[in-house]
Coordinates of C-alpha atoms in Angstrom, one line a residue:
Chain O
M1 CA -14.3 -96.4 -64.2
S2 CA -10.6 -96.6 -64.7
Q3 CA -8.4 -93.4 -65.0
S4 CA -8.0 -93.8 -68.8
E5 CA -11.7 -94.3 -69.3
L6 CA -12.4 -91.2 -67.3
N7 CA -9.8 -89.2 -69.3
N8 CA -11.5 -90.3 -72.4
R9 CA -14.8 -89.4 -71.2
L10 CA -13.5 -86.0 -70.4
V11 CA -11.8 -85.5 -73.7
E12 CA -14.9 -86.5 -75.6
F13 CA -16.9 -84.0 -73.5
V14 CA -14.7 -81.2 -74.8
Y15 CA -14.9 -82.2 -78.5
H16 CA -18.7 -82.5 -78.0
E17 CA -19.0 -79.1 -76.4
N18 CA -17.0 -77.4 -79.3
R19 CA -19.1 -79.3 -81.9
L20 CA -22.4 -78.1 -80.4
L21 CA -21.1 -74.4 -80.9
D22 CA -20.2 -74.9 -84.6
D23 CA -23.5 -76.8 -85.1
R24 CA -25.4 -73.8 -83.7
Q25 CA -27.0 -76.1 -81.0
F26 CA -26.7 -73.2 -78.5
E27 CA -29.5 -74.4 -76.2
Q28 CA -27.9 -77.8 -75.8
W29 CA -24.5 -76.1 -75.2
Y30 CA -26.1 -73.9 -72.6
D31 CA -27.4 -77.0 -70.8
L32 CA -23.7 -78.2 -70.4
F33 CA -23.1 -75.4 -67.8
A34 CA -23.6 -76.1 -64.2
D35 CA -26.2 -73.8 -62.5
D36 CA -23.2 -71.7 -61.1
G37 CA -21.2 -72.2 -64.3
I38 CA -19.1 -69.4 -65.7
Y39 CA -17.8 -68.5 -69.3
W40 CA -14.8 -66.3 -68.9
I41 CA -12.4 -64.4 -71.2
P42 CA -9.8 -62.4 -69.2
T43 CA -7.9 -59.5 -70.4
Q44 CA -4.6 -60.4 -68.8
P45 CA -2.1 -63.4 -69.1
G46 CA -2.2 -65.2 -65.8
Q47 CA -5.4 -63.3 -64.5
T48 CA -7.0 -65.1 -61.7
D49 CA -9.3 -62.2 -60.4
R50 CA -12.7 -62.3 -62.2
H51 CA -14.3 -59.3 -60.4
M52 CA -11.7 -56.6 -59.8
Q53 CA -9.9 -56.9 -63.1
A54 CA -11.2 -56.1 -66.5
S55 CA -12.6 -59.1 -68.6
I56 CA -13.6 -59.4 -72.3
A57 CA -16.4 -61.7 -71.2
L58 CA -17.6 -63.0 -67.7
E59 CA -20.9 -64.6 -68.1
D60 CA -23.1 -66.4 -65.6
K61 CA -26.1 -68.5 -67.0
M62 CA -28.3 -65.5 -67.2
L63 CA -25.9 -63.5 -69.5
L64 CA -25.2 -66.7 -71.6
K65 CA -29.0 -67.1 -72.0
L66 CA -29.3 -63.4 -72.9
R67 CA -26.6 -63.9 -75.6
I68 CA -28.2 -67.0 -77.0
A69 CA -31.7 -65.4 -77.0
R70 CA -30.4 -62.4 -79.0
L71 CA -29.0 -64.8 -81.6
S72 CA -32.6 -65.4 -82.9
H73 CA -33.9 -61.9 -82.4
P74 CA -34.9 -60.4 -85.7
Q75 CA -33.5 -57.0 -84.9
A76 CA -30.0 -58.3 -84.1
H77 CA -28.5 -56.2 -86.9
S78 CA -24.9 -57.3 -86.3
L79 CA -25.9 -60.9 -87.2
Q80 CA -27.0 -60.1 -90.7
P81 CA -25.7 -61.7 -92.7
R82 CA -25.5 -64.9 -90.6
V83 CA -22.3 -65.3 -88.5
S84 CA -20.8 -68.8 -88.2
S85 CA -17.8 -70.3 -86.2
M86 CA -15.4 -73.0 -86.5
H87 CA -13.3 -74.4 -83.6
V88 CA -10.2 -76.3 -84.5
V89 CA -9.5 -78.2 -81.3
Q90 CA -6.3 -79.8 -80.2
R91 CA -6.6 -83.0 -78.3
P92 CA -7.3 -81.8 -74.7
E93 CA -4.7 -82.5 -72.0
V94 CA -6.0 -83.8 -68.8
D95 CA -4.2 -82.2 -65.8
A96 CA -5.1 -83.6 -62.4
R97 CA -3.3 -80.9 -60.6
E98 CA -5.8 -78.4 -61.8
A99 CA -8.7 -80.3 -60.4
G100 CA -11.8 -78.4 -59.7
G101 CA -15.2 -79.7 -58.8
G102 CA -13.8 -83.2 -58.0
L103 CA -12.6 -83.9 -61.5
P104 CA -9.3 -83.2 -63.2
G105 CA -9.0 -79.9 -65.3
L106 CA -8.6 -80.0 -69.0
T107 CA -6.7 -77.7 -71.3
S108 CA -6.9 -77.5 -75.1
N109 CA -5.3 -75.1 -77.7
I110 CA -7.9 -74.1 -80.3
V111 CA -7.9 -72.0 -83.4
Y112 CA -11.2 -70.1 -83.6
L113 CA -12.6 -68.9 -86.8
E114 CA -15.7 -66.6 -87.1
H115 CA -17.0 -65.7 -90.5
Q116 CA -19.5 -63.1 -91.7
G117 CA -20.1 -61.9 -95.2
R118 CA -16.8 -61.2 -96.7
D119 CA -14.9 -61.1 -93.3
Q120 CA -13.3 -63.8 -91.2
I121 CA -11.5 -63.4 -88.0
V122 CA -8.9 -65.9 -86.8
L123 CA -8.0 -66.1 -83.1
G124 CA -5.9 -68.6 -81.1
A125 CA -6.7 -69.4 -77.5
R126 CA -5.8 -71.7 -74.6
V127 CA -9.0 -73.0 -73.2
R128 CA -9.2 -74.4 -69.7
Y129 CA -12.1 -76.3 -68.4
M130 CA -13.2 -77.0 -64.9
L131 CA -15.9 -79.7 -64.7
R132 CA -18.2 -81.3 -62.3
E133 CA -20.3 -84.4 -62.3
T134 CA -23.9 -83.8 -61.4
E135 CA -26.5 -86.6 -61.5
G136 CA -24.2 -88.7 -63.9
Q137 CA -23.7 -85.8 -66.3
L138 CA -20.5 -83.7 -66.9
R139 CA -21.2 -80.0 -66.2
I140 CA -18.9 -76.9 -66.9
V141 CA -18.0 -75.0 -63.8
E142 CA -15.8 -72.8 -65.6
K143 CA -14.7 -72.4 -69.3
K144 CA -11.8 -69.9 -69.3
V145 CA -10.7 -68.7 -72.8
E146 CA -7.2 -67.3 -72.8
L147 CA -6.8 -65.6 -76.0
L148 CA -3.4 -65.4 -77.3
N149 CA -3.9 -61.6 -78.0
M150 CA -6.2 -61.0 -74.8
D151 CA -4.4 -57.8 -74.1
G152 CA -4.5 -56.6 -77.7
F153 CA -7.1 -54.6 -79.6
L154 CA -9.9 -57.1 -80.8
P155 CA -12.5 -56.8 -83.4
S156 CA -16.1 -57.8 -82.6
I157 CA -16.5 -61.5 -81.6
Q158 CA -20.0 -62.2 -82.0
L159 CA -20.3 -66.1 -81.1
F160 CA -18.9 -68.2 -78.4
I161 CA -15.2 -69.0 -78.6
Chain M
M1 CA -8.5 -35.2 -107.8
K2 CA -8.6 -32.2 -105.5
S3 CA -6.1 -31.9 -102.7
Y4 CA -7.4 -30.6 -99.4
R5 CA -4.0 -29.7 -98.2
T6 CA -3.5 -27.0 -100.8
D7 CA -7.2 -26.1 -101.4
A8 CA -8.6 -24.0 -98.4
E9 CA -12.0 -23.7 -100.2
A10 CA -12.4 -27.5 -100.4
V11 CA -11.8 -27.7 -96.6
A12 CA -14.3 -24.9 -96.1
G13 CA -16.9 -26.9 -98.0
L14 CA -16.7 -30.0 -95.8
V15 CA -19.2 -28.7 -93.2
S16 CA -22.2 -27.1 -94.6
N17 CA -25.4 -26.1 -92.8
G18 CA -25.5 -29.1 -90.3
Q19 CA -24.2 -31.4 -93.0
I20 CA -20.9 -33.1 -93.0
H21 CA -19.3 -34.2 -96.3
R22 CA -18.3 -37.9 -96.4
D23 CA -14.7 -37.1 -97.1
A24 CA -14.5 -36.0 -93.4
Y25 CA -14.9 -39.7 -92.6
I26 CA -13.4 -41.6 -95.5
S27 CA -10.6 -39.5 -97.0
E28 CA -7.1 -40.5 -96.0
E29 CA -5.8 -37.1 -96.8
I30 CA -8.3 -35.5 -94.5
F31 CA -7.1 -38.0 -91.8
Q32 CA -3.5 -36.8 -92.2
L33 CA -4.5 -33.1 -92.1
E34 CA -6.5 -34.0 -88.9
Q35 CA -3.5 -35.6 -87.3
E36 CA -1.6 -32.4 -87.9
R37 CA -4.3 -29.7 -87.4
V38 CA -6.8 -31.2 -85.1
F39 CA -5.1 -33.9 -83.0
A40 CA -1.6 -32.3 -82.6
R41 CA -3.1 -29.1 -81.4
S42 CA -5.8 -30.5 -79.0
W43 CA -5.3 -31.8 -75.5
L44 CA -5.4 -35.5 -75.7
Y45 CA -6.0 -38.0 -72.9
V46 CA -2.7 -39.9 -72.1
G47 CA -3.5 -41.9 -69.0
H48 CA -4.2 -41.8 -65.3
E49 CA -1.4 -41.2 -62.7
S50 CA -2.5 -44.2 -60.6
Q51 CA -1.1 -46.3 -63.5
V52 CA 2.4 -45.2 -62.6
P53 CA 2.4 -45.1 -58.8
E54 CA 6.2 -45.5 -58.2
V55 CA 9.2 -43.4 -59.4
G56 CA 10.3 -44.9 -62.7
D57 CA 6.9 -46.6 -63.4
Y58 CA 5.8 -46.1 -66.9
I59 CA 3.3 -47.0 -69.6
T60 CA 3.7 -46.7 -73.3
L61 CA 1.2 -45.7 -75.9
D62 CA 0.7 -44.0 -79.3
L63 CA -0.7 -40.5 -79.4
A64 CA -1.8 -39.3 -82.8
G65 CA 1.1 -41.1 -84.5
S66 CA 3.7 -40.3 -81.9
P67 CA 4.8 -43.1 -79.5
V68 CA 5.0 -41.8 -76.0
I69 CA 6.1 -42.8 -72.5
M70 CA 4.1 -41.7 -69.6
I71 CA 6.5 -42.0 -66.6
R72 CA 6.7 -41.1 -62.9
H73 CA 9.7 -38.7 -62.6
S74 CA 12.0 -38.8 -59.5
D75 CA 10.4 -35.6 -58.2
G76 CA 7.0 -37.4 -58.0
S77 CA 5.4 -35.7 -61.0
V78 CA 4.1 -37.6 -64.1
R79 CA 6.0 -36.7 -67.3
V80 CA 5.2 -37.5 -70.8
L81 CA 8.2 -38.2 -73.2
I82 CA 8.4 -39.0 -76.9
N83 CA 9.6 -42.6 -77.1
R84 CA 12.5 -41.8 -79.6
C85 CA 16.1 -41.8 -78.8
A86 CA 17.8 -38.4 -79.4
H87 CA 20.6 -40.3 -81.0
K88 CA 19.2 -42.3 -83.9
G89 CA 15.6 -42.6 -83.1
A90 CA 15.2 -46.1 -81.6
S91 CA 12.4 -46.7 -79.1
I92 CA 13.8 -46.3 -75.6
V93 CA 11.3 -48.8 -74.1
S94 CA 9.2 -51.3 -75.8
R95 CA 7.0 -52.9 -73.0
P96 CA 3.6 -51.7 -72.6
Q97 CA 4.3 -51.0 -68.9
G98 CA 7.3 -51.4 -66.6
N99 CA 9.6 -49.6 -64.2
A100 CA 12.7 -48.0 -65.5
G101 CA 14.2 -47.2 -62.1
R102 CA 15.9 -43.6 -62.0
M103 CA 17.0 -43.5 -65.6
L104 CA 16.0 -44.6 -69.1
R105 CA 18.6 -46.3 -71.1
C106 CA 18.4 -46.8 -74.9
P107 CA 19.0 -50.4 -75.8
Y108 CA 20.8 -49.4 -79.1
H109 CA 23.8 -47.5 -78.1
A110 CA 23.2 -47.1 -74.3
W111 CA 22.4 -43.4 -74.3
C112 CA 20.9 -42.6 -70.9
Y113 CA 18.1 -40.1 -69.9
K114 CA 16.7 -38.9 -66.6
T115 CA 13.0 -39.8 -66.1
D116 CA 12.1 -36.2 -67.3
G117 CA 13.9 -36.9 -70.6
A118 CA 17.1 -34.9 -69.9
L119 CA 20.2 -36.4 -71.5
L120 CA 22.2 -38.0 -68.7
A121 CA 25.1 -39.7 -70.5
V122 CA 26.2 -40.8 -73.9
S123 CA 28.6 -43.7 -74.7
L124 CA 32.2 -42.8 -75.7
K125 CA 31.6 -39.2 -74.4
A126 CA 35.2 -38.1 -75.3
G127 CA 34.4 -38.5 -78.9
Y128 CA 31.9 -35.6 -78.8
K129 CA 34.5 -33.1 -77.6
D130 CA 34.7 -30.0 -79.9
T131 CA 32.1 -31.5 -82.2
G132 CA 29.4 -28.9 -81.5
F133 CA 27.2 -31.5 -79.8
E134 CA 26.2 -29.2 -77.0
A135 CA 24.2 -27.2 -79.6
S136 CA 22.6 -30.1 -81.2
A137 CA 19.0 -31.3 -80.9
A138 CA 20.3 -34.6 -79.4
A139 CA 21.6 -32.7 -76.4
E140 CA 18.3 -31.6 -75.5
G141 CA 17.4 -35.2 -74.6
L142 CA 14.1 -36.8 -75.3
S143 CA 11.5 -34.6 -76.9
V144 CA 8.4 -33.7 -74.9
P145 CA 4.9 -32.6 -76.0
G146 CA 4.2 -29.0 -76.4
G147 CA 2.2 -29.3 -73.2
V148 CA 1.4 -31.7 -70.4
E149 CA -1.1 -31.3 -67.6
T150 CA -2.3 -33.4 -64.8
Y151 CA -5.8 -32.6 -63.6
R152 CA -7.3 -34.6 -60.6
G153 CA -5.0 -37.5 -61.7
F154 CA -6.0 -37.4 -65.4
V155 CA -2.9 -36.8 -67.6
F156 CA -3.4 -34.8 -70.9
A157 CA -0.9 -33.8 -73.5
R158 CA -0.7 -31.4 -76.4
L159 CA 1.7 -32.5 -79.0
S160 CA 2.1 -29.2 -80.7
R161 CA 3.7 -26.2 -79.2
Q162 CA 0.8 -24.3 -80.8
G163 CA -2.7 -24.4 -79.3
M164 CA -4.7 -23.3 -76.4
A165 CA -3.7 -23.6 -72.7
F166 CA -5.2 -26.6 -70.9
R167 CA -7.8 -24.8 -68.8
E168 CA -8.9 -22.5 -71.6
Y169 CA -9.3 -25.6 -73.9
F170 CA -11.5 -27.6 -71.6
G171 CA -13.1 -24.8 -69.5
E172 CA -16.0 -26.0 -67.4
T173 CA -15.9 -29.5 -68.9
L174 CA -13.3 -30.1 -66.2
G175 CA -15.9 -30.1 -63.6
A176 CA -16.9 -33.6 -64.9
L177 CA -13.4 -34.8 -63.9
D178 CA -13.7 -33.2 -60.5
N179 CA -17.1 -34.9 -60.1
M180 CA -15.4 -38.3 -60.9
A181 CA -12.5 -37.8 -58.6
D182 CA -14.9 -36.4 -55.8
R183 CA -16.9 -39.7 -56.0
S184 CA -14.1 -40.8 -53.8
P185 CA -14.1 -39.9 -50.1
E186 CA -10.3 -39.3 -50.6
G187 CA -10.9 -37.3 -53.7
E188 CA -8.6 -39.7 -55.8
L189 CA -9.3 -42.5 -58.2
Q190 CA -7.5 -45.8 -58.9
A191 CA -7.5 -47.1 -62.4
A192 CA -8.2 -50.8 -62.7
G193 CA -5.3 -53.0 -63.4
S194 CA -6.1 -53.4 -67.2
C195 CA -8.6 -52.1 -69.7
I196 CA -10.8 -53.5 -72.4
R197 CA -9.6 -52.9 -75.9
S198 CA -11.2 -53.1 -79.4
V199 CA -10.6 -52.0 -82.8
I200 CA -13.3 -50.8 -85.1
R201 CA -13.2 -50.4 -88.8
C202 CA -14.7 -46.9 -88.8
N203 CA -13.8 -43.3 -88.7
W204 CA -13.1 -42.1 -85.1
K205 CA -15.8 -39.3 -85.5
M206 CA -18.5 -41.8 -86.1
Y207 CA -17.8 -43.3 -82.7
L208 CA -17.5 -39.8 -81.0
E209 CA -20.8 -38.7 -82.6
N210 CA -22.5 -41.8 -81.4
I211 CA -21.4 -41.2 -77.8
N212 CA -23.8 -38.2 -78.1
D213 CA -26.6 -40.0 -79.9
T214 CA -29.7 -40.5 -77.8
V215 CA -31.9 -41.5 -80.7
H216 CA -30.1 -44.7 -81.7
P217 CA -30.6 -47.0 -78.7
I218 CA -34.2 -47.8 -79.2
S219 CA -33.7 -49.1 -82.8
T220 CA -30.1 -50.0 -82.7
H221 CA -30.1 -51.9 -79.3
E222 CA -33.6 -53.3 -79.6
S223 CA -32.4 -56.9 -79.7
A224 CA -30.1 -56.4 -76.5
A225 CA -32.9 -54.6 -74.5
D226 CA -35.6 -57.0 -75.6
T227 CA -33.7 -60.0 -74.6
A228 CA -32.5 -58.5 -71.3
R229 CA -36.1 -57.9 -70.5
H230 CA -37.2 -61.5 -71.2
V231 CA -34.3 -63.1 -69.6
G232 CA -34.5 -60.8 -66.7
E233 CA -37.9 -62.0 -65.9
E234 CA -36.6 -65.5 -65.5
F235 CA -33.5 -64.6 -63.5
L236 CA -34.9 -61.7 -61.5
K237 CA -32.4 -62.0 -58.6
T238 CA -29.3 -63.7 -60.1
N239 CA -27.5 -60.7 -61.6
P240 CA -29.2 -57.4 -60.6
T241 CA -26.2 -55.3 -61.6
A242 CA -26.2 -56.6 -65.2
L243 CA -29.9 -56.1 -65.5
E244 CA -30.0 -52.5 -64.1
Q245 CA -27.2 -51.7 -66.6
L246 CA -28.8 -53.3 -69.6
L247 CA -32.5 -52.6 -69.3
P248 CA -32.2 -48.8 -69.7
F249 CA -31.1 -49.4 -73.4
G250 CA -34.7 -49.7 -74.0
A251 CA -35.5 -46.2 -72.9
S252 CA -37.9 -44.2 -75.3
Y253 CA -37.2 -41.2 -77.4
D254 CA -39.2 -39.2 -74.7
F255 CA -36.9 -40.2 -72.0
Y256 CA -34.0 -38.1 -73.4
T257 CA -36.1 -35.0 -74.2
K258 CA -35.7 -33.5 -70.8
M259 CA -32.3 -34.8 -69.7
G260 CA -30.5 -31.6 -70.3
A261 CA -27.4 -31.0 -72.4
R262 CA -24.6 -28.6 -72.7
T263 CA -22.3 -27.9 -75.5
L264 CA -19.1 -26.1 -74.7
P265 CA -16.4 -24.4 -76.9
N266 CA -13.9 -26.7 -78.6
G267 CA -16.1 -29.5 -79.2
H268 CA -16.8 -30.6 -75.6
S269 CA -20.3 -31.5 -74.3
I270 CA -22.2 -32.9 -71.4
L271 CA -25.2 -35.0 -72.3
G272 CA -27.6 -35.5 -69.4
T273 CA -27.0 -32.5 -67.2
K274 CA -30.2 -33.3 -65.2
F275 CA -30.4 -37.1 -65.5
S276 CA -29.4 -40.2 -67.6
I277 CA -29.7 -43.9 -68.0
H278 CA -27.2 -44.1 -65.2
T279 CA -29.2 -42.0 -62.6
D280 CA -31.3 -44.8 -61.0
Y281 CA -28.6 -47.3 -60.2
S282 CA -29.2 -48.7 -56.8
D283 CA -27.6 -47.2 -53.7
I284 CA -24.6 -48.7 -52.2
P285 CA -25.0 -49.0 -48.4
G286 CA -22.8 -46.6 -46.4
Y287 CA -21.4 -44.8 -49.6
Q288 CA -23.4 -41.6 -49.4
E289 CA -22.7 -41.2 -45.6
S290 CA -18.9 -41.6 -46.3
L291 CA -19.1 -39.0 -49.1
E292 CA -21.0 -36.6 -46.8
Q293 CA -18.3 -37.1 -44.1
A294 CA -15.6 -36.3 -46.6
H295 CA -17.0 -33.4 -48.6
G296 CA -19.9 -32.2 -46.6
K297 CA -23.6 -32.9 -47.1
E298 CA -24.2 -30.2 -49.8
R299 CA -21.2 -31.2 -51.9
A300 CA -22.0 -34.9 -51.6
R301 CA -25.6 -34.3 -52.8
E302 CA -24.2 -32.2 -55.7
I303 CA -21.7 -34.9 -56.7
L304 CA -24.3 -37.7 -56.6
A305 CA -26.9 -35.6 -58.4
F306 CA -24.7 -35.1 -61.5
S307 CA -24.7 -38.5 -63.4
P308 CA -24.6 -37.6 -67.1
Q309 CA -24.9 -40.1 -69.9
N310 CA -21.6 -39.0 -71.4
V311 CA -19.1 -36.1 -71.1
V312 CA -17.0 -35.6 -74.1
F313 CA -13.4 -34.1 -73.8
Y314 CA -13.0 -33.5 -77.5
P315 CA -11.5 -35.2 -79.5
S316 CA -10.0 -38.2 -77.5
L317 CA -12.0 -38.9 -74.3
A318 CA -15.5 -39.6 -73.0
T319 CA -16.4 -40.0 -69.4
K320 CA -19.2 -41.6 -67.4
G321 CA -19.1 -40.2 -63.8
S322 CA -21.3 -43.1 -62.7
P323 CA -20.2 -45.9 -63.3
Q324 CA -16.6 -44.3 -63.3
I325 CA -15.6 -45.3 -66.8
L326 CA -13.5 -43.7 -69.5
R327 CA -13.4 -44.3 -73.2
V328 CA -10.4 -43.3 -75.0
L329 CA -10.3 -43.1 -78.9
R330 CA -7.0 -43.6 -80.7
P331 CA -7.6 -43.1 -84.5
L332 CA -5.2 -45.2 -86.7
A333 CA -6.4 -44.3 -90.2
A334 CA -9.5 -42.8 -91.8
N335 CA -11.2 -46.1 -91.5
L336 CA -9.6 -47.6 -88.3
T337 CA -10.0 -46.6 -84.6
Q338 CA -8.8 -48.1 -81.4
L339 CA -10.8 -47.8 -78.3
E340 CA -9.8 -48.4 -74.7
V341 CA -12.3 -48.7 -71.9
W342 CA -11.0 -48.0 -68.3
A343 CA -12.9 -48.5 -65.1
F344 CA -11.9 -46.7 -61.8
Q345 CA -12.2 -47.5 -58.2
P346 CA -12.9 -44.3 -56.1
K347 CA -10.3 -44.6 -53.4
G348 CA -11.9 -45.2 -49.9
A349 CA -15.3 -46.3 -51.5
P350 CA -16.9 -49.7 -51.5
G351 CA -15.1 -52.1 -53.9
I352 CA -18.5 -52.8 -55.5
M353 CA -18.0 -49.5 -57.4
L354 CA -15.1 -50.9 -59.4
E355 CA -17.0 -54.0 -60.0
R356 CA -20.0 -52.1 -61.3
G357 CA -17.7 -50.1 -63.6
L358 CA -16.0 -53.3 -64.9
T359 CA -19.4 -55.0 -65.4
Y360 CA -20.7 -52.0 -67.4
S361 CA -17.4 -51.9 -69.5
R362 CA -17.8 -55.6 -70.4
L363 CA -21.6 -55.6 -71.0
V364 CA -21.6 -52.5 -73.1
F365 CA -18.2 -51.8 -74.6
S366 CA -16.3 -55.0 -74.9
P367 CA -15.5 -56.8 -78.3
M368 CA -18.1 -59.4 -77.1
S369 CA -20.6 -57.0 -75.9
V370 CA -24.1 -57.6 -77.5
V371 CA -24.8 -53.9 -77.1
S372 CA -21.6 -52.9 -78.9
H373 CA -22.0 -55.5 -81.6
D374 CA -24.9 -53.6 -83.1
D375 CA -23.1 -50.2 -82.8
V376 CA -19.9 -51.5 -84.4
H377 CA -21.9 -53.2 -87.2
L378 CA -23.6 -50.0 -88.1
F379 CA -20.4 -47.8 -87.9
E380 CA -18.6 -50.3 -90.1
S381 CA -21.5 -50.2 -92.5
Q382 CA -21.4 -46.4 -92.6
Q383 CA -17.7 -46.5 -93.4
V384 CA -18.4 -48.6 -96.4
S385 CA -21.6 -47.1 -97.7
L386 CA -20.6 -43.5 -97.3
A387 CA -18.4 -44.1 -100.4
A388 CA -21.4 -45.1 -102.5
A389 CA -22.6 -43.3 -105.5
G390 CA -25.1 -40.6 -104.8
N391 CA -25.7 -38.5 -101.7
P392 CA -22.2 -37.5 -100.2
W393 CA -23.6 -35.9 -97.0
V394 CA -24.1 -37.0 -93.5
N395 CA -27.1 -35.1 -92.0
L396 CA -27.0 -33.6 -88.5
Q397 CA -29.8 -30.9 -88.8
R398 CA -32.1 -32.1 -86.1
Q399 CA -33.3 -29.0 -84.1
F400 CA -30.8 -26.8 -85.9
D401 CA -31.3 -23.2 -84.9
P402 CA -29.2 -20.5 -86.5
A403 CA -29.0 -18.7 -83.1
E404 CA -26.9 -21.6 -81.8
L405 CA -24.1 -20.3 -84.0
E406 CA -23.6 -17.2 -81.9
V407 CA -23.3 -19.0 -78.6
G408 CA -20.2 -20.7 -77.4
D409 CA -21.7 -22.3 -74.3
C410 CA -25.2 -23.6 -74.9
R411 CA -27.5 -25.1 -72.4
F412 CA -30.6 -26.8 -73.5
E413 CA -33.3 -29.4 -72.5
D414 CA -33.5 -31.9 -75.3
G415 CA -30.7 -34.5 -75.5
N416 CA -32.2 -35.4 -79.0
N417 CA -31.0 -32.1 -80.4
E418 CA -28.1 -32.8 -82.8
L419 CA -26.4 -29.7 -81.6
V420 CA -24.5 -32.1 -79.4
M421 CA -22.8 -33.4 -82.6
R422 CA -22.8 -30.2 -84.7
N423 CA -20.7 -28.6 -81.9
Q424 CA -18.1 -31.4 -82.4
Y425 CA -17.9 -30.5 -86.1
R426 CA -17.7 -26.7 -85.6
A427 CA -14.6 -27.3 -83.4
W428 CA -13.2 -29.9 -85.8
H429 CA -13.6 -27.6 -88.8
A430 CA -12.1 -24.5 -87.1
L431 CA -8.9 -26.4 -86.4
L432 CA -8.9 -28.0 -89.8
M433 CA -9.2 -24.7 -91.5
Q434 CA -5.9 -23.5 -89.9
P435 CA -2.7 -25.0 -91.6
A436 CA -0.1 -26.2 -89.0
G437 CA 2.7 -23.6 -89.0
A438 CA 6.5 -24.2 -89.1
Q439 CA 6.5 -24.3 -85.3
A440 CA 4.1 -27.3 -85.2

């Protein structure tokens, strides 16, 4: 595979990943994560420490599964009325210098909208992906969501950015 | 429309026989009166001294409508200054944190202050000769709160010159801060490098009531506890810390009936004097031994045996001794409240303790917490629905006993007794009934 073919494949993966979230295909989205994959939203610009610094979210596959399972629980009060999301995704940049898991890193700016009832929140974020290829499939080793206002006072964010 | 500011009888009628009138939660006028009469005269949590370790280190924050600077003075003490230049009122510093060196310099006209707020220099000094400047308010330098106290590293301030002395105000509630600090073999805590922040569209009192509400988890948090149980079976060994923190949210009503509670004067409380959902966290190898070595066997046992659900330092702070967490409430309006959640590392103790505190903060209090989502949803629904036609009262009468009115310091068995909330409103109401004087 040429470099540009690989890059295209990585970029398409990011679009696909975001589309699954907006289409509420949460189980399929979950399967995109490697077994040791992490979904991370830090609180500080430039934060590299996951464990000794506060994070807004730091989820392994167990916690991701818990969040997804709750989405269909009949007594998940906060999800009534239904909450839906939209990810407006900038074309991801492929950055070989941030390589992790043998593949180049990807970065994309997104606008995240979350809607419920009469309310809508809008958040901006820079999202960084570390991917790995396992048995021919791309898998997420880390999805790091750097919110523009990560150190500000945030409202409830109920779905996945 | 009635005006609470000028109508003492209307204020008197806000609390009645274990019921709270909705205006306590939804009226902007009551919110303004609260700022003047309750918050200004209470001891509010400012920050922890470990956030400003070096001379000149500072943080900035808003304290009940007053922007303040918490700064390490050149004599090593921690000072709290009002962030308002004595000249024309500009903010002296605008960063959330930083180091000012040995003096603070206003960016507007370069007036300079010592790190205790004293005026050090004004520009074009000769121009003030024979103007009466020495007798002006500006010559006094930066304003300071009516009172500032540091207790075991926790910094509190009372904005007004009126109000109780610090120890009188908190009384034996302070033992919970001793317990937290003594969870360190060195007797000191270190605040984590950053906190988790959220904003909730509800009145601050709903949040503070809920901190003492043992009856809500089983219904409010059913979805979180249920899914934690199911997913936990599949991932038994993957993330034991998260599971041991989430599973107790399914505890039954019975669990709380014998936990023990204590209400203290001025709205403070200790919920879970005997045990709580935090009691059964797994041991950390070597930790108990290090505490015994530092504090003696008896004190170490006493420290670890005290693990309440929540201790409320009315009206701005709630603590969890284990897992070393603070929740700080900063009300912005009748219908808007900011929350900060801080985790602490006990100095000299295993690093896993901070990690546990950070994990709990995130799982239970973050804007993305599946536990907090249901709380916030319900608080925000209360804020909207309390304004509805019909019943204007919030009911807090569970286990009301007229005898409780005579006792300032109440100890009882059943955490489900809403006395833990009524006690908050008695303190609130007493302060609200006293108009702020000219000396405020």
